[in-house]
mmCIF file of N, CA, C and O in Angstrom:
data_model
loop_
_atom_site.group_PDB
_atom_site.id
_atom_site.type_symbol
_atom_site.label_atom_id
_atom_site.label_comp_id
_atom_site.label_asym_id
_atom_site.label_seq_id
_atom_site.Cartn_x
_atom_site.Cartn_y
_atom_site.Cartn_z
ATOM 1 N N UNK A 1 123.903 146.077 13.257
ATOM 2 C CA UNK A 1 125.267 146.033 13.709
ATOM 3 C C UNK A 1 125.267 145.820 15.222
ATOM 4 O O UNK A 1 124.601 146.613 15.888
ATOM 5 N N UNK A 2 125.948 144.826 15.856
ATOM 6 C CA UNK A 2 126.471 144.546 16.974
ATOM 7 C C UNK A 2 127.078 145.384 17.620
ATOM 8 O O UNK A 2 127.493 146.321 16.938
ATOM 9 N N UNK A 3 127.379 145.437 19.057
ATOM 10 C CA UNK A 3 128.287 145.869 19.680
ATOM 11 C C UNK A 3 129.296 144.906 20.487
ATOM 12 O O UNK A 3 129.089 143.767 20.906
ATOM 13 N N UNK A 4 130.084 145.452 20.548
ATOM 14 C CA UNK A 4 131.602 144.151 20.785
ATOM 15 C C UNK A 4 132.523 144.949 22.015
ATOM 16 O O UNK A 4 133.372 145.747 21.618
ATOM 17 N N UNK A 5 132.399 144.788 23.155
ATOM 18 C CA UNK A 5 134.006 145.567 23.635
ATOM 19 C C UNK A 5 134.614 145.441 23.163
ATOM 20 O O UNK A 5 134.640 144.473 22.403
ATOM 21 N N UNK A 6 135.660 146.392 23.251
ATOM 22 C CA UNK A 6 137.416 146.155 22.514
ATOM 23 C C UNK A 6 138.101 145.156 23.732
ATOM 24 O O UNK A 6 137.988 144.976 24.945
ATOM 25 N N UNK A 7 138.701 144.758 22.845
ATOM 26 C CA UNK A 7 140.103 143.821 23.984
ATOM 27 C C UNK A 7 140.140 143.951 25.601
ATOM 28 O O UNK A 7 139.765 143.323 26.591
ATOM 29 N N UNK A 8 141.055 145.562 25.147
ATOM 30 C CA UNK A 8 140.772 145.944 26.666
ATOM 31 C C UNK A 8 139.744 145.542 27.391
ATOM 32 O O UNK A 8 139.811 144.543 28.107
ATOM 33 N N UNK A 9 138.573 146.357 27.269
ATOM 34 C CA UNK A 9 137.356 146.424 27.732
ATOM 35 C C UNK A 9 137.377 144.708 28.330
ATOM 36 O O UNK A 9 137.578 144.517 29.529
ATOM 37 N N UNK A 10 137.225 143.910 27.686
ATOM 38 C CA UNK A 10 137.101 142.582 28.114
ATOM 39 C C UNK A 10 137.826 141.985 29.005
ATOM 40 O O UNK A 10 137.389 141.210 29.856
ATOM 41 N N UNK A 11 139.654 142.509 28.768
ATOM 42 C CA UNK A 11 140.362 141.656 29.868
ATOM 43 C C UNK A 11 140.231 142.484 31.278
ATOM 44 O O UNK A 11 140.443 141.905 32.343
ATOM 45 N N UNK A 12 139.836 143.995 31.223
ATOM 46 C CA UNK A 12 139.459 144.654 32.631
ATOM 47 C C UNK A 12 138.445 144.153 32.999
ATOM 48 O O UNK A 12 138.412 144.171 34.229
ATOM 49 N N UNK A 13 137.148 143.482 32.355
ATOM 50 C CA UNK A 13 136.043 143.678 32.941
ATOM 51 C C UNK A 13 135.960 141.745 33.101
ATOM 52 O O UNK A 13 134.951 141.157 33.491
ATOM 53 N N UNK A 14 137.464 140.954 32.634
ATOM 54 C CA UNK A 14 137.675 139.831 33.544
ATOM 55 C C UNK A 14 138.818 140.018 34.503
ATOM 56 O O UNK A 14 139.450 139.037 34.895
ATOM 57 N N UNK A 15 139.092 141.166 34.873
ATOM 58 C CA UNK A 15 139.809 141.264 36.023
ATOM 59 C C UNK A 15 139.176 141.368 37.158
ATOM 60 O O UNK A 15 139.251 140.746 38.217
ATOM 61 N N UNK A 16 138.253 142.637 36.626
ATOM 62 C CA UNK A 16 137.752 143.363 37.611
ATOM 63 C C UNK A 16 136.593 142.157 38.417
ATOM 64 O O UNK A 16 136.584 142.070 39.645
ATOM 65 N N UNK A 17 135.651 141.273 37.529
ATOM 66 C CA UNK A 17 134.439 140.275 37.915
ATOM 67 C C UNK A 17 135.064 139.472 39.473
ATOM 68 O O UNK A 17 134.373 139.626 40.480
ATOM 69 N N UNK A 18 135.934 138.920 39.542
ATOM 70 C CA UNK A 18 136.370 137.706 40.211
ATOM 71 C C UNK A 18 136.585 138.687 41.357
ATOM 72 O O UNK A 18 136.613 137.722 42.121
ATOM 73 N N UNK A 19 136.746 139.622 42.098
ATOM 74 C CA UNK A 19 137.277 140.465 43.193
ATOM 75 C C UNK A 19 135.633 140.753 43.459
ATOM 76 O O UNK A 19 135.190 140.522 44.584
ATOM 77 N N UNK A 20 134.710 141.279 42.364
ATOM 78 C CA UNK A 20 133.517 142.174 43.037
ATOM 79 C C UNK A 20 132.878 141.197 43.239
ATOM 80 O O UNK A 20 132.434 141.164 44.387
ATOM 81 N N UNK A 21 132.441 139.767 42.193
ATOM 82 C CA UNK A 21 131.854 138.689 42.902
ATOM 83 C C UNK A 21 132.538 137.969 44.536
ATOM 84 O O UNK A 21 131.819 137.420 45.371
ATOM 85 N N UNK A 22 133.560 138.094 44.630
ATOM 86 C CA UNK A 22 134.265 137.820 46.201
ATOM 87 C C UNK A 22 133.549 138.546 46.838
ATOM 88 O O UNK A 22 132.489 138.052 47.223
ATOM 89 N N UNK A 23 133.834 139.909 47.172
ATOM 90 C CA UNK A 23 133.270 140.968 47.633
ATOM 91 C C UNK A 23 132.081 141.142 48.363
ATOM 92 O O UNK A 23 131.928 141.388 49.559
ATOM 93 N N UNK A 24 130.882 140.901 47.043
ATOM 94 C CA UNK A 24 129.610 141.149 47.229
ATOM 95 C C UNK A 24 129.211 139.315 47.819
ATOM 96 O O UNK A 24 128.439 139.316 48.778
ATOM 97 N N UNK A 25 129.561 138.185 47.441
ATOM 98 C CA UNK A 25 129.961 137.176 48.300
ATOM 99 C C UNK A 25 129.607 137.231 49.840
ATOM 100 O O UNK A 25 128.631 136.890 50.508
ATOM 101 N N UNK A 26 131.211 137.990 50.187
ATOM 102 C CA UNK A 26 131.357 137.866 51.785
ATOM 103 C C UNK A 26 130.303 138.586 52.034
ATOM 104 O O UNK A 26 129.289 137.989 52.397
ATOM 105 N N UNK A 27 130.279 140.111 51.895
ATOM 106 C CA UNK A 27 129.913 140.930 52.727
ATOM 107 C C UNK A 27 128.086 140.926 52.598
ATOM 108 O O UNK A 27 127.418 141.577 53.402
ATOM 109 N N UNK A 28 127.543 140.238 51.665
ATOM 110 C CA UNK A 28 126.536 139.994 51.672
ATOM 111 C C UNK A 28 125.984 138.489 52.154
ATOM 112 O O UNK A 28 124.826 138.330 52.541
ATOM 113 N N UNK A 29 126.749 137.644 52.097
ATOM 114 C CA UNK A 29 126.569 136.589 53.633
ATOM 115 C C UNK A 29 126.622 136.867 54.817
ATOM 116 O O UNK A 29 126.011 136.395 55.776
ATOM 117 N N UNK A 30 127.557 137.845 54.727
ATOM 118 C CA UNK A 30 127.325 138.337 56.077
ATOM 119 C C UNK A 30 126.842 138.751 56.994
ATOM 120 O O UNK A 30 126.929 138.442 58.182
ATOM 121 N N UNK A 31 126.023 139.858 56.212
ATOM 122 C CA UNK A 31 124.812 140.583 56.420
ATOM 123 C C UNK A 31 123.586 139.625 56.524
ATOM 124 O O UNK A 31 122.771 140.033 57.352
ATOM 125 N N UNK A 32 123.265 138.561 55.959
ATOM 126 C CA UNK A 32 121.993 137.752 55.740
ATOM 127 C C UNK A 32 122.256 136.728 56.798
ATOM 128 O O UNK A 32 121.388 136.131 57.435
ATOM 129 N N UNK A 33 123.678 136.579 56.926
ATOM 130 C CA UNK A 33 123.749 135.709 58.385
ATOM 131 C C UNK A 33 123.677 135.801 59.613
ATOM 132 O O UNK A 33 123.383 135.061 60.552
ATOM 133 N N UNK A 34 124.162 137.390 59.380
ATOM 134 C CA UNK A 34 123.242 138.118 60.686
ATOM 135 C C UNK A 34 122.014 138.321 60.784
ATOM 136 O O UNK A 34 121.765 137.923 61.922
ATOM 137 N N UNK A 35 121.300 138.595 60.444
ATOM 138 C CA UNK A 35 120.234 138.797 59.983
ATOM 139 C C UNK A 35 119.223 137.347 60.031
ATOM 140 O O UNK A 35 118.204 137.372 60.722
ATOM 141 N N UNK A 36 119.581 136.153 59.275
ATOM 142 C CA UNK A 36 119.181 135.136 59.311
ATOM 143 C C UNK A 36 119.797 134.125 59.412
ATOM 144 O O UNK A 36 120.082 133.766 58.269
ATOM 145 N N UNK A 37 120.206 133.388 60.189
ATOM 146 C CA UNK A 37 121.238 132.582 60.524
ATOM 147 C C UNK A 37 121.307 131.033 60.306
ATOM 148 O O UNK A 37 122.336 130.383 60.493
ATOM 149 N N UNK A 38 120.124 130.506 59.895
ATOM 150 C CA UNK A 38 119.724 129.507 59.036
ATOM 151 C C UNK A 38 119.606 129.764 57.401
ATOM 152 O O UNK A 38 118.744 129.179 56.744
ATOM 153 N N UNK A 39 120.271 130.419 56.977
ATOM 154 C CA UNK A 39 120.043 130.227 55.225
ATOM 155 C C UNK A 39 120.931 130.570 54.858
ATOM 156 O O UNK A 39 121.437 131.555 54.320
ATOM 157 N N UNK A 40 121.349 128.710 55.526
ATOM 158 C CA UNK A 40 122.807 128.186 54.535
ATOM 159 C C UNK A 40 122.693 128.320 53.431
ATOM 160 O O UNK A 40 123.532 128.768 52.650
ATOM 161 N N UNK A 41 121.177 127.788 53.113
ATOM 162 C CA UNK A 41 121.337 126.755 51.664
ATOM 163 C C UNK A 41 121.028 127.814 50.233
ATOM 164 O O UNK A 41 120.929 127.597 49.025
ATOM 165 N N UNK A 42 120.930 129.230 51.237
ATOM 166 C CA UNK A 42 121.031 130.652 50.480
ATOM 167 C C UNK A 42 122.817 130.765 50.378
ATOM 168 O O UNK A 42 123.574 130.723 49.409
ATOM 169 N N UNK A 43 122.967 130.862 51.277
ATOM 170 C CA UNK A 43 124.353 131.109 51.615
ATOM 171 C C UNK A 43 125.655 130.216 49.672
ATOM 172 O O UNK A 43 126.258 130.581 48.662
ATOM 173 N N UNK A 44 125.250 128.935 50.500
ATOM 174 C CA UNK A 44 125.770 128.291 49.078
ATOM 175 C C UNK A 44 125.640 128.090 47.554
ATOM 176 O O UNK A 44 126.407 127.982 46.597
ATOM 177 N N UNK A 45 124.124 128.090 47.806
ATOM 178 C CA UNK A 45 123.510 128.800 46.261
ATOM 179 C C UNK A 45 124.460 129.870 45.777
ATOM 180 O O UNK A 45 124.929 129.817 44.640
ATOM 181 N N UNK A 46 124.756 130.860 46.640
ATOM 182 C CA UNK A 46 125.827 132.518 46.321
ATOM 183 C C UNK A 46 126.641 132.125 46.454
ATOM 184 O O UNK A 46 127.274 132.845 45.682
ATOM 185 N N UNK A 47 127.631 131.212 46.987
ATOM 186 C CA UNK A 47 128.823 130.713 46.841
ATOM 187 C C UNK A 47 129.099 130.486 45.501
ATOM 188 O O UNK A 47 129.711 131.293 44.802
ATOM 189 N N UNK A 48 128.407 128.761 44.880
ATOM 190 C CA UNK A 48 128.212 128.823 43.939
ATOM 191 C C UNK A 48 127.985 129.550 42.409
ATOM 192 O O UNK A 48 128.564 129.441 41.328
ATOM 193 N N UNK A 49 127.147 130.130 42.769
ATOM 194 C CA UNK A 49 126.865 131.480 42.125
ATOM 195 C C UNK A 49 127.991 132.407 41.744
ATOM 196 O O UNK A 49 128.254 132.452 40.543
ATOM 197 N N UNK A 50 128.640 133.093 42.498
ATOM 198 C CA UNK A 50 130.433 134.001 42.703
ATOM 199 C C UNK A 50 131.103 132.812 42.301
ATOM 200 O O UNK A 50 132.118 133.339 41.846
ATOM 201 N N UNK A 51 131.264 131.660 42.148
ATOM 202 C CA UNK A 51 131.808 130.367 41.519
ATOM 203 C C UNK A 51 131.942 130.609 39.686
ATOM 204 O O UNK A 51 132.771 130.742 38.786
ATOM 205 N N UNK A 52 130.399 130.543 39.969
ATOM 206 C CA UNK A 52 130.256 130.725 38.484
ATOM 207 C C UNK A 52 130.420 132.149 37.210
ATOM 208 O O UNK A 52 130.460 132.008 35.988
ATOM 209 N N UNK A 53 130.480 133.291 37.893
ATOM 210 C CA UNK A 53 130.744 134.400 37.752
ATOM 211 C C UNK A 53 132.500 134.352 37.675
ATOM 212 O O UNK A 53 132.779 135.044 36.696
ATOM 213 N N UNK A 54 133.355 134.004 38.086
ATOM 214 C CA UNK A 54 134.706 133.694 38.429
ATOM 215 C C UNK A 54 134.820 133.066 36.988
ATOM 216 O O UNK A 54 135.546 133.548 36.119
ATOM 217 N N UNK A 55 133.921 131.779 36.788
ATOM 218 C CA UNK A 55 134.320 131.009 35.703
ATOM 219 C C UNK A 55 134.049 131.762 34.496
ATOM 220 O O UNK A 55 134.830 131.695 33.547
ATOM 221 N N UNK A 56 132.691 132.687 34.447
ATOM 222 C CA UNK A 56 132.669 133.194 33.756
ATOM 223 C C UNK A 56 133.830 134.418 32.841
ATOM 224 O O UNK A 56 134.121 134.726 31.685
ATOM 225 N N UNK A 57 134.182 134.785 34.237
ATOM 226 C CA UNK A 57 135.431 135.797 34.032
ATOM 227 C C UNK A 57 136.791 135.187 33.417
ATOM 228 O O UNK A 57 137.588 135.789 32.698
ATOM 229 N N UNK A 58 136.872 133.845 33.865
ATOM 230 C CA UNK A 58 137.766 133.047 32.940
ATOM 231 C C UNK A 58 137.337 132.458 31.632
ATOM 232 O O UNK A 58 138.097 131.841 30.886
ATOM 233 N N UNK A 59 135.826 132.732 31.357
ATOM 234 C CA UNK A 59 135.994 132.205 29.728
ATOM 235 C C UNK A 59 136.393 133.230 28.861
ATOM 236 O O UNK A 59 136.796 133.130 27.702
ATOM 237 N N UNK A 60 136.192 134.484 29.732
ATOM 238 C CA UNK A 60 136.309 135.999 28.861
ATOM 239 C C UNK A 60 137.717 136.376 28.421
ATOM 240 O O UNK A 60 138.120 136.865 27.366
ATOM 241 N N UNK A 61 138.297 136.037 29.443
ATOM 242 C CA UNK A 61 140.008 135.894 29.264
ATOM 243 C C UNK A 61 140.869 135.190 28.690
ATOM 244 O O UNK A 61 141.998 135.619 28.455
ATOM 245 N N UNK A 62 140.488 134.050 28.387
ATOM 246 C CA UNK A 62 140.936 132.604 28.272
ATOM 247 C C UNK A 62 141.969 133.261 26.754
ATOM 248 O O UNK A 62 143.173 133.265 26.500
ATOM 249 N N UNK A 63 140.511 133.837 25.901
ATOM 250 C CA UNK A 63 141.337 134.000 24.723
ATOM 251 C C UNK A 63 142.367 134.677 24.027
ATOM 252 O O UNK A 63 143.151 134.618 23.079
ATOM 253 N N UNK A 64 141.832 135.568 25.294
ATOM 254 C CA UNK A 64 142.639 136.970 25.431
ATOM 255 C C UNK A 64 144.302 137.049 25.176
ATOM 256 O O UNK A 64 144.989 137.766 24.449
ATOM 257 N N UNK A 65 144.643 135.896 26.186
ATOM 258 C CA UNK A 65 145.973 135.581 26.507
ATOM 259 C C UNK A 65 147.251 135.557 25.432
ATOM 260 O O UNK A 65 148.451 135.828 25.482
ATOM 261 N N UNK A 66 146.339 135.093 24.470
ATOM 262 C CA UNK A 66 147.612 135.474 23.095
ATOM 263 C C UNK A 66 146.718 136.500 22.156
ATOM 264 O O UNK A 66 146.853 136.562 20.934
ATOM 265 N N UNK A 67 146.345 136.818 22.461
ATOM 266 C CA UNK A 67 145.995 138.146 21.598
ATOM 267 C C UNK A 67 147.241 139.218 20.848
ATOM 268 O O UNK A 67 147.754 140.192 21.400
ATOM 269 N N UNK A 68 147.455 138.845 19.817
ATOM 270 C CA UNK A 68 148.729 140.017 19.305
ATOM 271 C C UNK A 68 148.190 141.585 18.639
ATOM 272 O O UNK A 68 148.316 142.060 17.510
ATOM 273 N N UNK A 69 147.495 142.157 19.988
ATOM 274 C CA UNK A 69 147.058 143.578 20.266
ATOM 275 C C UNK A 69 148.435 144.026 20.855
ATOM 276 O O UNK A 69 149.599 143.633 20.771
ATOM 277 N N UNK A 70 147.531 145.379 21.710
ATOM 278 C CA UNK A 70 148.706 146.064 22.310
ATOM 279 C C UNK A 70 149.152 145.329 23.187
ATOM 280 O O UNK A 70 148.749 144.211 23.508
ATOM 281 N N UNK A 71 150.156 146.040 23.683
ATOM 282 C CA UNK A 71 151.283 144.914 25.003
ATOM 283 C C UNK A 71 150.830 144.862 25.743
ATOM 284 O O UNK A 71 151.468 144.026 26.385
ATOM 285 N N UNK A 72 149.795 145.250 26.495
ATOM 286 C CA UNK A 72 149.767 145.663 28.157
ATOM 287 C C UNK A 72 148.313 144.234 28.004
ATOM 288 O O UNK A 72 148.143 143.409 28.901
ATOM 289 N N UNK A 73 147.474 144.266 26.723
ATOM 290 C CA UNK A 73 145.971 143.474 27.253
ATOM 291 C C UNK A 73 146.188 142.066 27.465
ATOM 292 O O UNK A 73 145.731 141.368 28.370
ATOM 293 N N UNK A 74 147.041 141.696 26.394
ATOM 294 C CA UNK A 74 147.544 139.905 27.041
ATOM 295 C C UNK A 74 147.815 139.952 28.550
ATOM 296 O O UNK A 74 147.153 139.406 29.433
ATOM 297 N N UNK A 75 148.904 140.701 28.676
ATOM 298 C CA UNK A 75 149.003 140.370 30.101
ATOM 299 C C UNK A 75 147.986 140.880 31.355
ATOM 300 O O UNK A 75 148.377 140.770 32.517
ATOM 301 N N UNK A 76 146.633 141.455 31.036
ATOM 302 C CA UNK A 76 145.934 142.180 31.602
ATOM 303 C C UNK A 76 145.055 140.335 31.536
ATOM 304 O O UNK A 76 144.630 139.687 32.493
ATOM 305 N N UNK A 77 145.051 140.087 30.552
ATOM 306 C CA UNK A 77 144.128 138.633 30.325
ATOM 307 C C UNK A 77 144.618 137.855 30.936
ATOM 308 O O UNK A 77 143.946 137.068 31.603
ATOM 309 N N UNK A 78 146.149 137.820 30.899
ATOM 310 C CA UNK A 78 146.467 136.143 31.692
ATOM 311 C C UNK A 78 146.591 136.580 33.212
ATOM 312 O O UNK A 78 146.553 135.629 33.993
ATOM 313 N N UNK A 79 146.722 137.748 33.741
ATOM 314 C CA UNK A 79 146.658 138.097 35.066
ATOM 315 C C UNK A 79 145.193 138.400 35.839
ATOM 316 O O UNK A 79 144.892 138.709 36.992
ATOM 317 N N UNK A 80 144.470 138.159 34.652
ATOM 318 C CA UNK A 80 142.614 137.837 34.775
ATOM 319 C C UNK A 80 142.472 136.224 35.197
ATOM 320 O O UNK A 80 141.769 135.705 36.064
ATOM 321 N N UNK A 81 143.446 135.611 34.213
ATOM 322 C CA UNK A 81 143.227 134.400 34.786
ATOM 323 C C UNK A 81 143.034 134.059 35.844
ATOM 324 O O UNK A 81 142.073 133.535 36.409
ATOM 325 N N UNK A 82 144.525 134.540 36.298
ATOM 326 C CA UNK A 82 145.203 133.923 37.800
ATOM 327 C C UNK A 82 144.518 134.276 38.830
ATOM 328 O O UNK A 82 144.593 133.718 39.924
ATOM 329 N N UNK A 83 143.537 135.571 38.464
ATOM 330 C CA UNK A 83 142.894 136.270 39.452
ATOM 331 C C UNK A 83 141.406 135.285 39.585
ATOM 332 O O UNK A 83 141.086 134.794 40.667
ATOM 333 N N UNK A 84 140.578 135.091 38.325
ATOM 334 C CA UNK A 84 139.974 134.048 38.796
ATOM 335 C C UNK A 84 140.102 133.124 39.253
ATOM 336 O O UNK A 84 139.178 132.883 40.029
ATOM 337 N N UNK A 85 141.040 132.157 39.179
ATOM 338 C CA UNK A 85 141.388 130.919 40.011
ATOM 339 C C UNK A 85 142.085 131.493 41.327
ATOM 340 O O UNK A 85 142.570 130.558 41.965
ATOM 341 N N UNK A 86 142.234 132.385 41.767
ATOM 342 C CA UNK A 86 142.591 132.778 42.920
ATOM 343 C C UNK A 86 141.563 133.342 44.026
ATOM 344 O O UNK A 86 141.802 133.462 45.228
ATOM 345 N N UNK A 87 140.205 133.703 43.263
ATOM 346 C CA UNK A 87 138.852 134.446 44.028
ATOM 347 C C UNK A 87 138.118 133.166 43.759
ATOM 348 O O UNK A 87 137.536 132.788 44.776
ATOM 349 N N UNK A 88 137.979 132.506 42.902
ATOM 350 C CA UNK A 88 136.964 131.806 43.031
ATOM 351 C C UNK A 88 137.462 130.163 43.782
ATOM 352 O O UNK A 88 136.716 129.196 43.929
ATOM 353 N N UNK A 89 139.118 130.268 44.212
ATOM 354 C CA UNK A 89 139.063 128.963 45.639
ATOM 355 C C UNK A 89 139.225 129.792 46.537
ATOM 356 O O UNK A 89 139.340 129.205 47.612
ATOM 357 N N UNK A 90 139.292 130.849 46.633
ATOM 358 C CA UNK A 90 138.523 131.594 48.205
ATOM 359 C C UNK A 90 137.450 131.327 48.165
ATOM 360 O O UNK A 90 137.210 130.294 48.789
ATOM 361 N N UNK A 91 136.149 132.031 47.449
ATOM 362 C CA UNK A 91 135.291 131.605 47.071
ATOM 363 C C UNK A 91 134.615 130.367 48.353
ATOM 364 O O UNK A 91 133.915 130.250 49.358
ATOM 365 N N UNK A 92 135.500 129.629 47.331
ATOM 366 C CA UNK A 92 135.310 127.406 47.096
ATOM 367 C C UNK A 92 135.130 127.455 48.878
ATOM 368 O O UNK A 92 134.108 127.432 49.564
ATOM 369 N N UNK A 93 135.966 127.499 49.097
ATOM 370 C CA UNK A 93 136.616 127.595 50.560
ATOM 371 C C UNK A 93 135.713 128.145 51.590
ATOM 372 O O UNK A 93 135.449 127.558 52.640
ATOM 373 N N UNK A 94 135.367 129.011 51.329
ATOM 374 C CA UNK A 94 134.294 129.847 52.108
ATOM 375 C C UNK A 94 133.352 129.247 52.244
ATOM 376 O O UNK A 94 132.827 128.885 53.298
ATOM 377 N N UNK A 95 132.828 128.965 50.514
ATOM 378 C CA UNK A 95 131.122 127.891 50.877
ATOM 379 C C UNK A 95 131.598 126.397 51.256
ATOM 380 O O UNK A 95 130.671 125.609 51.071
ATOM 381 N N UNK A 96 132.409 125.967 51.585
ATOM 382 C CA UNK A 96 132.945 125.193 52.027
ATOM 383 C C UNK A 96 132.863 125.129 53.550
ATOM 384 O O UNK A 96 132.242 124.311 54.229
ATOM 385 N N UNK A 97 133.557 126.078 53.918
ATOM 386 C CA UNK A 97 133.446 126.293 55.240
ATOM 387 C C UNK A 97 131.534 126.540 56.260
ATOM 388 O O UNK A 97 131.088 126.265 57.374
ATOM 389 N N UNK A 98 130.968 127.262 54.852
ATOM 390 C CA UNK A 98 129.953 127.273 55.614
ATOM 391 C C UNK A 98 128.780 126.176 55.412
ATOM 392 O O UNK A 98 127.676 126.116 55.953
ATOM 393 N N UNK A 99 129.178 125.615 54.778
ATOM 394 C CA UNK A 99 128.653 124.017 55.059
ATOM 395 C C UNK A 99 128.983 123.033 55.971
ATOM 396 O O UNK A 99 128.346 122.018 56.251
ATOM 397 N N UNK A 100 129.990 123.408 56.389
ATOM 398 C CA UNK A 100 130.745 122.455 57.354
ATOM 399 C C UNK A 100 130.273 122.748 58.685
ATOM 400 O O UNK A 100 130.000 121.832 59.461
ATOM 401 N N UNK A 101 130.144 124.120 59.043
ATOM 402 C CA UNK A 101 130.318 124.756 60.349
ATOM 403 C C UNK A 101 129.199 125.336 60.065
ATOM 404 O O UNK A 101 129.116 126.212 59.204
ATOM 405 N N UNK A 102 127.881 124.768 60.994
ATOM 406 C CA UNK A 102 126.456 125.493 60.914
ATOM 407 C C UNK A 102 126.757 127.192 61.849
ATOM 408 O O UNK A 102 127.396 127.377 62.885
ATOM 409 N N UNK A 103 126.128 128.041 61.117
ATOM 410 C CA UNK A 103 126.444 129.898 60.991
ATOM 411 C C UNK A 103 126.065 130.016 62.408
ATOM 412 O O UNK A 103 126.914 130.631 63.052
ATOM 413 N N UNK A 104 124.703 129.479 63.328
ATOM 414 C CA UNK A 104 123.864 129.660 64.049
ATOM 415 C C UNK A 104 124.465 129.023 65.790
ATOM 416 O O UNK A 104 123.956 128.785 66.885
ATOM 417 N N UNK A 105 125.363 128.987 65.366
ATOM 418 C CA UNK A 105 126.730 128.669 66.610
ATOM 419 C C UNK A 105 126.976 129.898 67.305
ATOM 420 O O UNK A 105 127.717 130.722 66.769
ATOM 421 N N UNK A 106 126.455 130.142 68.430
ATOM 422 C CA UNK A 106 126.466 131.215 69.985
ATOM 423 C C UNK A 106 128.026 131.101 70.138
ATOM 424 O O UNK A 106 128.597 131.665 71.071
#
């Protein structure tokens, strides 16, 4: 026998993904850019990476959205959505930015 989250469980834990991948994102570029100020191409790999974690958090939800459970998890799913497409073009943006603008700038 398998184990399965319940509903819930799934649309919190695609809410919650897209904020802690942001999160651990910045504040851990940050740290490595201080620290090392040439490893962009670290830098975007983890962009990418929190990219894909985001997407991930939107396949978890996706189905969620019409789910005819209790009242509160649909809308816990489609507000998972919005939340991934909302962290992961910050995200976009960020490794964006740090491709553009070399880190190692006095």
């Amino acid at each position: 026998m398998s184990w399965r989250p319940t509903i819930r469980a799934r649309a919190w834990l695609a809410l919650v993904l897209p904020p802690g991948a942001w999160f651990a994102f910045q504040q851990g570029l940050s740290a490595l850019l201080h620290v090392r100020c040439d490893a962009t191409f670290i830098g975007i790999a983890w962009g990418l990476t929190s990219i894909l974690i985001c997407a991930l958090a939107l396949r978890i939800a996706w189905p969620l959205r019409r789910h005819q459970g209790a009242l509160a998890n649909p809308w816990l799913a489609r507000l998972a959505v919005a939340v991934a497409a909302i962290f992961a073009l910050a995200i976009l943006f960020q490794t964006l930015a740090l491709s553009i603008v070399p880190p190692c700038i006095a």
